[in-house]
mmCIF file with all atom_site columns, C-alpha atoms in Angstrom:
data_model
loop_
_atom_site.group_PDB
_atom_site.id
_atom_site.type_symbol
_atom_site.label_atom_id
_atom_site.label_alt_id
_atom_site.label_comp_id
_atom_site.label_asym_id
_atom_site.label_entity_id
_atom_site.label_seq_id
_atom_site.pdbx_PDB_ins_code
_atom_site.Cartn_x
_atom_site.Cartn_y
_atom_site.Cartn_z
_atom_site.occupancy
_atom_site.B_iso_or_equiv
_atom_site.pdbx_formal_charge
_atom_site.auth_seq_id
_atom_site.auth_comp_id
_atom_site.auth_asym_id
_atom_site.auth_atom_id
_atom_site.pdbx_PDB_model_num
ATOM 1   C CA . SER Q 1 1   ? 93.367  90.936  80.679  1.00 50.00 ? 1   SER Q CA 1
ATOM 2   C CA . THR Q 1 2   ? 90.880  91.456  83.536  1.00 58.00 ? 2   THR Q CA 1
ATOM 3   C CA . VAL Q 1 3   ? 92.063  88.193  85.107  1.00 52.00 ? 3   VAL Q CA 1
ATOM 4   C CA . VAL Q 1 4   ? 95.695  89.290  84.761  1.00 50.00 ? 4   VAL Q CA 1
ATOM 5   C CA . VAL Q 1 5   ? 94.934  92.596  86.490  1.00 53.00 ? 5   VAL Q CA 1
ATOM 6   C CA . ALA Q 1 6   ? 93.034  90.860  89.301  1.00 55.00 ? 6   ALA Q CA 1
ATOM 7   C CA . GLY Q 1 7   ? 95.806  88.314  89.801  1.00 51.00 ? 7   GLY Q CA 1
ATOM 8   C CA . SER Q 1 8   ? 98.441  91.054  89.885  1.00 51.00 ? 8   SER Q CA 1
ATOM 9   C CA . LEU Q 1 9   ? 96.502  93.069  92.444  1.00 52.00 ? 9   LEU Q CA 1
ATOM 10  C CA . VAL Q 1 10  ? 95.984  90.095  94.763  1.00 52.00 ? 10  VAL Q CA 1
ATOM 11  C CA . PHE Q 1 11  ? 99.436  88.553  94.511  1.00 53.00 ? 11  PHE Q CA 1
ATOM 12  C CA . SER Q 1 12  ? 101.398 91.823  94.592  1.00 53.00 ? 12  SER Q CA 1
ATOM 13  C CA . ARG Q 1 13  ? 100.469 91.934  98.288  1.00 55.00 ? 13  ARG Q CA 1
ATOM 14  C CA . ALA Q 1 14  ? 100.988 88.207  98.916  1.00 56.00 ? 14  ALA Q CA 1
ATOM 15  C CA . GLY Q 1 15  ? 104.768 88.411  98.597  1.00 56.00 ? 15  GLY Q CA 1
ATOM 16  C CA . ASN Q 1 16  ? 105.089 90.618  101.674 1.00 59.00 ? 16  ASN Q CA 1
ATOM 17  C CA . GLY Q 1 17  ? 105.454 87.621  104.024 1.00 65.00 ? 17  GLY Q CA 1
ATOM 18  C CA . LEU Q 1 18  ? 108.092 85.740  102.018 1.00 69.00 ? 18  LEU Q CA 1
ATOM 19  C CA . LEU Q 1 19  ? 111.842 86.017  102.433 1.00 76.00 ? 19  LEU Q CA 1
ATOM 20  C CA . GLY Q 1 20  ? 113.940 87.193  99.497  1.00 79.00 ? 20  GLY Q CA 1
ATOM 21  C CA . TRP Q 1 21  ? 115.479 83.786  98.911  1.00 88.00 ? 21  TRP Q CA 1
ATOM 22  C CA . HIS Q 1 22  ? 111.998 82.224  98.803  1.00 86.00 ? 22  HIS Q CA 1
ATOM 23  C CA . LEU Q 1 23  ? 110.960 84.607  96.034  1.00 84.00 ? 23  LEU Q CA 1
ATOM 24  C CA . LEU Q 1 24  ? 114.188 84.002  94.104  1.00 87.00 ? 24  LEU Q CA 1
ATOM 25  C CA . ALA Q 1 25  ? 113.798 80.232  94.433  1.00 91.00 ? 25  ALA Q CA 1
ATOM 26  C CA . LEU Q 1 26  ? 110.205 80.472  93.151  1.00 86.00 ? 26  LEU Q CA 1
ATOM 27  C CA . GLN Q 1 27  ? 111.446 82.543  90.215  1.00 85.00 ? 27  GLN Q CA 1
ATOM 28  C CA . GLY Q 1 28  ? 114.128 79.994  89.442  1.00 91.00 ? 28  GLY Q CA 1
ATOM 29  C CA . VAL Q 1 29  ? 111.715 77.064  89.528  1.00 90.00 ? 29  VAL Q CA 1
ATOM 30  C CA . MET Q 1 30  ? 109.201 78.946  87.380  1.00 85.00 ? 30  MET Q CA 1
ATOM 31  C CA . TYR Q 1 31  ? 111.830 79.751  84.756  1.00 88.00 ? 31  TYR Q CA 1
ATOM 32  C CA . ALA Q 1 32  ? 113.208 76.198  84.768  1.00 92.00 ? 32  ALA Q CA 1
ATOM 33  C CA . VAL Q 1 33  ? 109.739 74.751  84.161  1.00 89.00 ? 33  VAL Q CA 1
ATOM 34  C CA . LEU Q 1 34  ? 109.106 77.225  81.340  1.00 87.00 ? 34  LEU Q CA 1
ATOM 35  C CA . ALA Q 1 35  ? 112.448 76.381  79.706  1.00 90.00 ? 35  ALA Q CA 1
ATOM 36  C CA . LEU Q 1 36  ? 111.465 72.712  79.689  1.00 90.00 ? 36  LEU Q CA 1
ATOM 37  C CA . VAL Q 1 37  ? 107.855 73.217  78.592  1.00 85.00 ? 37  VAL Q CA 1
ATOM 38  C CA . ILE Q 1 38  ? 108.077 75.584  75.620  1.00 84.00 ? 38  ILE Q CA 1
ATOM 39  C CA . GLN Q 1 39  ? 108.528 73.855  72.282  1.00 81.00 ? 39  GLN Q CA 1
ATOM 40  C CA . PRO Q 1 40  ? 108.019 74.902  68.683  1.00 70.00 ? 40  PRO Q CA 1
ATOM 41  C CA . PRO Q 1 41  ? 104.529 74.270  67.302  1.00 65.00 ? 41  PRO Q CA 1
ATOM 42  C CA . GLN Q 1 42  ? 104.241 70.845  65.664  1.00 68.00 ? 42  GLN Q CA 1
ATOM 43  C CA . ASP Q 1 43  ? 101.479 71.498  63.170  1.00 62.00 ? 43  ASP Q CA 1
ATOM 44  C CA . GLN Q 1 44  ? 100.735 75.047  62.102  1.00 55.00 ? 44  GLN Q CA 1
ATOM 45  C CA . HIS Q 1 45  ? 97.493  74.057  60.336  1.00 56.00 ? 45  HIS Q CA 1
ATOM 46  C CA . GLN Q 1 46  ? 95.695  72.657  63.363  1.00 55.00 ? 46  GLN Q CA 1
ATOM 47  C CA . GLN Q 1 47  ? 95.791  75.869  65.363  1.00 55.00 ? 47  GLN Q CA 1
ATOM 48  C CA . PRO Q 1 48  ? 92.421  76.851  66.854  1.00 53.00 ? 48  PRO Q CA 1
ATOM 49  C CA . GLN Q 1 49  ? 90.829  79.802  65.080  1.00 64.00 ? 49  GLN Q CA 1
ATOM 50  C CA . ARG Q 1 50  ? 89.992  81.535  68.337  1.00 78.00 ? 50  ARG Q CA 1
ATOM 51  C CA . PRO Q 1 51  ? 91.669  80.729  71.669  1.00 79.00 ? 51  PRO Q CA 1
ATOM 52  C CA . PRO Q 1 52  ? 89.300  79.411  74.366  1.00 85.00 ? 52  PRO Q CA 1
ATOM 53  C CA . LEU Q 1 53  ? 88.346  82.142  76.821  1.00 88.00 ? 53  LEU Q CA 1
ATOM 54  C CA . ALA Q 1 54  ? 88.689  79.838  79.851  1.00 90.00 ? 54  ALA Q CA 1
ATOM 55  C CA . GLY Q 1 55  ? 92.198  78.902  78.741  1.00 90.00 ? 55  GLY Q CA 1
ATOM 56  C CA . LEU Q 1 56  ? 93.181  82.533  78.274  1.00 90.00 ? 56  LEU Q CA 1
ATOM 57  C CA . ALA Q 1 57  ? 91.757  83.346  81.719  1.00 88.00 ? 57  ALA Q CA 1
ATOM 58  C CA . ALA Q 1 58  ? 93.817  80.545  83.284  1.00 89.00 ? 58  ALA Q CA 1
ATOM 59  C CA . VAL Q 1 59  ? 96.973  81.789  81.540  1.00 89.00 ? 59  VAL Q CA 1
ATOM 60  C CA . GLY Q 1 60  ? 96.162  85.301  82.756  1.00 85.00 ? 60  GLY Q CA 1
ATOM 61  C CA . LEU Q 1 61  ? 95.750  84.118  86.332  1.00 84.00 ? 61  LEU Q CA 1
ATOM 62  C CA . VAL Q 1 62  ? 99.103  82.313  86.318  1.00 83.00 ? 62  VAL Q CA 1
ATOM 63  C CA . ALA Q 1 63  ? 100.788 85.344  84.734  1.00 81.00 ? 63  ALA Q CA 1
ATOM 64  C CA . GLY Q 1 64  ? 99.152  87.683  87.242  1.00 77.00 ? 64  GLY Q CA 1
ATOM 65  C CA . TRP Q 1 65  ? 100.377 85.448  90.051  1.00 78.00 ? 65  TRP Q CA 1
ATOM 66  C CA . SER Q 1 66  ? 103.944 85.429  88.800  1.00 77.00 ? 66  SER Q CA 1
ATOM 67  C CA . SER Q 1 67  ? 103.952 89.125  88.031  1.00 72.00 ? 67  SER Q CA 1
ATOM 68  C CA . GLY Q 1 68  ? 102.336 90.220  91.286  1.00 70.00 ? 68  GLY Q CA 1
ATOM 69  C CA . LEU Q 1 69  ? 104.110 87.807  93.625  1.00 73.00 ? 69  LEU Q CA 1
ATOM 70  C CA . LEU Q 1 70  ? 107.501 87.535  91.964  1.00 74.00 ? 70  LEU Q CA 1
ATOM 71  C CA . GLY Q 1 71  ? 107.574 90.793  89.999  1.00 69.00 ? 71  GLY Q CA 1
ATOM 72  C CA . VAL Q 1 72  ? 108.658 88.952  86.866  1.00 69.00 ? 72  VAL Q CA 1
ATOM 73  C CA . GLY Q 1 73  ? 107.530 86.787  84.061  1.00 63.00 ? 73  GLY Q CA 1
ATOM 74  C CA . GLY Q 1 74  ? 104.171 88.080  82.883  1.00 74.00 ? 74  GLY Q CA 1
ATOM 75  C CA . GLY Q 1 75  ? 104.854 87.755  79.164  1.00 80.00 ? 75  GLY Q CA 1
ATOM 76  C CA . LEU Q 1 76  ? 107.565 85.171  79.647  1.00 83.00 ? 76  LEU Q CA 1
ATOM 77  C CA . VAL Q 1 77  ? 105.012 83.029  81.478  1.00 85.00 ? 77  VAL Q CA 1
ATOM 78  C CA . MET Q 1 78  ? 102.107 83.683  79.124  1.00 88.00 ? 78  MET Q CA 1
ATOM 79  C CA . VAL Q 1 79  ? 103.824 82.873  75.836  1.00 89.00 ? 79  VAL Q CA 1
ATOM 80  C CA . PRO Q 1 80  ? 104.907 79.304  76.724  1.00 87.00 ? 80  PRO Q CA 1
ATOM 81  C CA . LEU Q 1 81  ? 101.548 78.568  78.350  1.00 87.00 ? 81  LEU Q CA 1
ATOM 82  C CA . MET Q 1 82  ? 99.613  79.807  75.326  1.00 89.00 ? 82  MET Q CA 1
ATOM 83  C CA . VAL Q 1 83  ? 101.880 78.006  72.843  1.00 87.00 ? 83  VAL Q CA 1
ATOM 84  C CA . GLN Q 1 84  ? 101.951 74.697  74.698  1.00 85.00 ? 84  GLN Q CA 1
ATOM 85  C CA . GLY Q 1 85  ? 98.628  74.705  76.506  1.00 86.00 ? 85  GLY Q CA 1
ATOM 86  C CA . LEU Q 1 86  ? 96.361  76.505  74.073  1.00 89.00 ? 86  LEU Q CA 1
ATOM 87  C CA . LYS Q 1 87  ? 98.238  75.670  70.837  1.00 86.00 ? 87  LYS Q CA 1
ATOM 88  C CA . ILE Q 1 88  ? 98.437  79.329  69.832  1.00 88.00 ? 88  ILE Q CA 1
ATOM 89  C CA . ARG Q 1 89  ? 101.147 80.275  67.351  1.00 87.00 ? 89  ARG Q CA 1
ATOM 90  C CA . VAL Q 1 90  ? 104.159 81.972  68.889  1.00 88.00 ? 90  VAL Q CA 1
ATOM 91  C CA . TYR Q 1 91  ? 103.575 85.244  67.030  1.00 88.00 ? 91  TYR Q CA 1
ATOM 92  C CA . GLN Q 1 92  ? 99.992  85.546  68.264  1.00 88.00 ? 92  GLN Q CA 1
ATOM 93  C CA . ALA Q 1 93  ? 100.981 84.531  71.802  1.00 89.00 ? 93  ALA Q CA 1
ATOM 94  C CA . ILE Q 1 94  ? 103.609 87.285  71.883  1.00 88.00 ? 94  ILE Q CA 1
ATOM 95  C CA . ARG Q 1 95  ? 101.107 89.895  70.672  1.00 87.00 ? 95  ARG Q CA 1
ATOM 96  C CA . LEU Q 1 96  ? 98.444  88.792  73.179  1.00 88.00 ? 96  LEU Q CA 1
ATOM 97  C CA . SER Q 1 97  ? 100.895 88.653  76.067  1.00 87.00 ? 97  SER Q CA 1
ATOM 98  C CA . THR Q 1 98  ? 102.228 92.121  75.302  1.00 84.00 ? 98  THR Q CA 1
ATOM 99  C CA . LEU Q 1 99  ? 98.756  93.624  75.574  1.00 83.00 ? 99  LEU Q CA 1
ATOM 100 C CA . ALA Q 1 100 ? 98.022  91.679  78.760  1.00 82.00 ? 100 ALA Q CA 1
ATOM 101 C CA . VAL Q 1 101 ? 101.329 92.637  80.375  1.00 76.00 ? 101 VAL Q CA 1
ATOM 102 C CA . CYS Q 1 102 ? 100.474 96.293  79.883  1.00 77.00 ? 102 CYS Q CA 1
ATOM 103 C CA . ALA Q 1 103 ? 97.320  95.869  81.986  1.00 75.00 ? 103 ALA Q CA 1
ATOM 104 C CA . SER Q 1 104 ? 99.026  93.626  84.531  1.00 69.00 ? 104 SER Q CA 1
ATOM 105 C CA . ALA Q 1 105 ? 102.013 95.894  85.013  1.00 72.00 ? 105 ALA Q CA 1
ATOM 106 C CA . ALA Q 1 106 ? 99.786  98.930  85.485  1.00 76.00 ? 106 ALA Q CA 1
ATOM 107 C CA . ALA Q 1 107 ? 97.779  97.171  88.209  1.00 73.00 ? 107 ALA Q CA 1
ATOM 108 C CA . ALA Q 1 108 ? 100.787 95.811  90.101  1.00 70.00 ? 108 ALA Q CA 1
ATOM 109 C CA . SER Q 1 109 ? 102.698 99.080  89.678  1.00 76.00 ? 109 SER Q CA 1
ATOM 110 C CA . PHE Q 1 110 ? 99.871  101.062 91.243  1.00 78.00 ? 110 PHE Q CA 1
ATOM 111 C CA . THR Q 1 111 ? 99.814  98.657  94.196  1.00 78.00 ? 111 THR Q CA 1
ATOM 112 C CA . PHE Q 1 112 ? 103.585 98.871  94.733  1.00 77.00 ? 112 PHE Q CA 1
ATOM 113 C CA . TRP Q 1 113 ? 103.638 102.657 94.336  1.00 81.00 ? 113 TRP Q CA 1
ATOM 114 C CA . SER Q 1 114 ? 100.592 103.295 96.558  1.00 84.00 ? 114 SER Q CA 1
ATOM 115 C CA . ASP Q 1 115 ? 101.948 101.313 99.487  1.00 83.00 ? 115 ASP Q CA 1
ATOM 116 C CA . GLY Q 1 116 ? 105.446 102.784 99.224  1.00 84.00 ? 116 GLY Q CA 1
ATOM 117 C CA . ARG Q 1 117 ? 107.282 99.767  97.769  1.00 79.00 ? 117 ARG Q CA 1
ATOM 118 C CA . GLY Q 1 118 ? 107.970 101.301 94.352  1.00 77.00 ? 118 GLY Q CA 1
ATOM 119 C CA . HIS Q 1 119 ? 109.970 104.268 93.084  1.00 81.00 ? 119 HIS Q CA 1
ATOM 120 C CA . LEU Q 1 120 ? 107.996 106.137 90.435  1.00 78.00 ? 120 LEU Q CA 1
ATOM 121 C CA . GLY Q 1 121 ? 110.938 107.912 88.742  1.00 81.00 ? 121 GLY Q CA 1
ATOM 122 C CA . MET Q 1 122 ? 113.044 104.774 88.356  1.00 82.00 ? 122 MET Q CA 1
ATOM 123 C CA . GLY Q 1 123 ? 110.039 102.802 87.180  1.00 78.00 ? 123 GLY Q CA 1
ATOM 124 C CA . LEU Q 1 124 ? 109.201 105.392 84.535  1.00 79.00 ? 124 LEU Q CA 1
ATOM 125 C CA . LEU Q 1 125 ? 112.809 105.479 83.320  1.00 86.00 ? 125 LEU Q CA 1
ATOM 126 C CA . LEU Q 1 126 ? 112.872 101.685 83.000  1.00 82.00 ? 126 LEU Q CA 1
ATOM 127 C CA . GLY Q 1 127 ? 109.418 101.630 81.421  1.00 80.00 ? 127 GLY Q CA 1
ATOM 128 C CA . CYS Q 1 128 ? 110.126 104.320 78.837  1.00 82.00 ? 128 CYS Q CA 1
ATOM 129 C CA . THR Q 1 129 ? 113.401 102.684 77.826  1.00 88.00 ? 129 THR Q CA 1
ATOM 130 C CA . ALA Q 1 130 ? 111.693 99.296  77.592  1.00 84.00 ? 130 ALA Q CA 1
ATOM 131 C CA . ALA Q 1 131 ? 108.867 100.847 75.560  1.00 83.00 ? 131 ALA Q CA 1
ATOM 132 C CA . LEU Q 1 132 ? 111.308 102.161 72.970  1.00 88.00 ? 132 LEU Q CA 1
ATOM 133 C CA . ALA Q 1 133 ? 113.121 98.822  72.703  1.00 87.00 ? 133 ALA Q CA 1
ATOM 134 C CA . SER Q 1 134 ? 109.894 96.835  72.538  1.00 85.00 ? 134 SER Q CA 1
ATOM 135 C CA . ARG Q 1 135 ? 108.482 99.054  69.812  1.00 86.00 ? 135 ARG Q CA 1
ATOM 136 C CA . TRP Q 1 136 ? 111.601 98.462  67.728  1.00 90.00 ? 136 TRP Q CA 1
ATOM 137 C CA . ALA Q 1 137 ? 111.487 94.691  68.341  1.00 87.00 ? 137 ALA Q CA 1
ATOM 138 C CA . ALA Q 1 138 ? 107.729 94.393  67.716  1.00 86.00 ? 138 ALA Q CA 1
ATOM 139 C CA . ALA Q 1 139 ? 108.168 95.977  64.289  1.00 89.00 ? 139 ALA Q CA 1
ATOM 140 C CA . ARG Q 1 140 ? 110.630 93.188  63.412  1.00 90.00 ? 140 ARG Q CA 1
ATOM 141 C CA . LEU Q 1 141 ? 108.888 90.218  65.057  1.00 88.00 ? 141 LEU Q CA 1
ATOM 142 C CA . GLN Q 1 142 ? 107.674 88.579  61.843  1.00 88.00 ? 142 GLN Q CA 1
ATOM 143 C CA . LYS Q 1 143 ? 111.250 88.477  60.501  1.00 92.00 ? 143 LYS Q CA 1
ATOM 144 C CA . VAL Q 1 144 ? 112.234 85.891  63.142  1.00 91.00 ? 144 VAL Q CA 1
ATOM 145 C CA . SER Q 1 145 ? 111.121 82.283  62.629  1.00 90.00 ? 145 SER Q CA 1
ATOM 146 C CA . GLU Q 1 146 ? 108.891 80.679  65.241  1.00 88.00 ? 146 GLU Q CA 1
ATOM 147 C CA . GLY Q 1 147 ? 111.506 77.996  65.825  1.00 88.00 ? 147 GLY Q CA 1
ATOM 148 C CA . ARG Q 1 148 ? 114.122 80.631  66.583  1.00 91.00 ? 148 ARG Q CA 1
ATOM 149 C CA . LEU Q 1 149 ? 111.715 82.528  68.865  1.00 89.00 ? 149 LEU Q CA 1
ATOM 150 C CA . VAL Q 1 150 ? 111.087 79.345  70.862  1.00 89.00 ? 150 VAL Q CA 1
ATOM 151 C CA . TRP Q 1 151 ? 114.828 78.665  71.060  1.00 91.00 ? 151 TRP Q CA 1
ATOM 152 C CA . LEU Q 1 152 ? 115.395 82.236  72.312  1.00 91.00 ? 152 LEU Q CA 1
ATOM 153 C CA . LEU Q 1 153 ? 112.623 81.867  74.921  1.00 89.00 ? 153 LEU Q CA 1
ATOM 154 C CA . ARG Q 1 154 ? 114.033 78.555  76.161  1.00 91.00 ? 154 ARG Q CA 1
ATOM 155 C CA . SER Q 1 155 ? 117.544 79.974  76.382  1.00 94.00 ? 155 SER Q CA 1
ATOM 156 C CA . LEU Q 1 156 ? 116.405 83.081  78.219  1.00 91.00 ? 156 LEU Q CA 1
ATOM 157 C CA . CYS Q 1 157 ? 114.352 81.019  80.682  1.00 90.00 ? 157 CYS Q CA 1
ATOM 158 C CA . ALA Q 1 158 ? 117.282 78.666  81.337  1.00 95.00 ? 158 ALA Q CA 1
ATOM 159 C CA . VAL Q 1 159 ? 119.694 81.537  82.011  1.00 96.00 ? 159 VAL Q CA 1
ATOM 160 C CA . LEU Q 1 160 ? 117.161 83.284  84.263  1.00 92.00 ? 160 LEU Q CA 1
ATOM 161 C CA . ALA Q 1 161 ? 116.480 80.036  86.155  1.00 94.00 ? 161 ALA Q CA 1
ATOM 162 C CA . LEU Q 1 162 ? 120.165 79.426  86.829  1.00 97.00 ? 162 LEU Q CA 1
ATOM 163 C CA . ASP Q 1 163 ? 120.733 83.014  87.935  1.00 96.00 ? 163 ASP Q CA 1
ATOM 164 C CA . ALA Q 1 164 ? 117.672 83.155  90.222  1.00 93.00 ? 164 ALA Q CA 1
ATOM 165 C CA . LEU Q 1 165 ? 118.509 79.810  91.837  1.00 95.00 ? 165 LEU Q CA 1
ATOM 166 C CA . ARG Q 1 166 ? 122.142 80.871  92.324  1.00 96.00 ? 166 ARG Q CA 1
ATOM 167 C CA . ARG Q 1 167 ? 121.070 84.097  94.012  1.00 95.00 ? 167 ARG Q CA 1
ATOM 168 C CA . ALA Q 1 168 ? 118.478 82.277  96.160  1.00 95.00 ? 168 ALA Q CA 1
ATOM 169 C CA . LEU Q 1 169 ? 121.148 79.863  97.362  1.00 96.00 ? 169 LEU Q CA 1
ATOM 170 C CA . GLN Q 1 170 ? 123.511 82.725  98.169  1.00 95.00 ? 170 GLN Q CA 1
ATOM 171 C CA . LEU Q 1 171 ? 120.829 84.486  100.196 1.00 92.00 ? 171 LEU Q CA 1
ATOM 172 C CA . ALA Q 1 172 ? 119.768 81.325  102.010 1.00 93.00 ? 172 ALA Q CA 1
ATOM 173 C CA . LEU Q 1 173 ? 123.329 80.427  102.970 1.00 93.00 ? 173 LEU Q CA 1
ATOM 174 C CA . GLY Q 1 174 ? 124.619 83.955  103.593 1.00 86.00 ? 174 GLY Q CA 1
#
């Protein structure tokens, strides 16, 4: 999670020079790639016992980049990368990403708040509501099959890609 925090801190400032439609287009492309990449695990028995630290650091860097630069996708980026790239089971990838997103969001949030680009009250309202919903969902995670989780991730990424690309096009043309 140290790499995620570092990536969030660096890239939360990098987005200052980009236009809104650039950021939306990057979001759309990122989500489209994730929708195409994530697939259910093929063989549950050949999962590595312990994920490679270098692989986790690389996933953290990509997630920190997307979270800090685009403000989205920390966990949604990490889960497909861990499942496909590191061959981690979906359940474990979700648990690991949730812990990492906590650190990443705290780092990026501090950056946005300290330089006047974030609204603390609105952020806390969103965060507390999300915390309640995520606690409820985390308690029920094991009741959903890995195949269904992957299908849900792909669907969500596809919808987000289409929406972000639509909004980017509207901004670029309007």
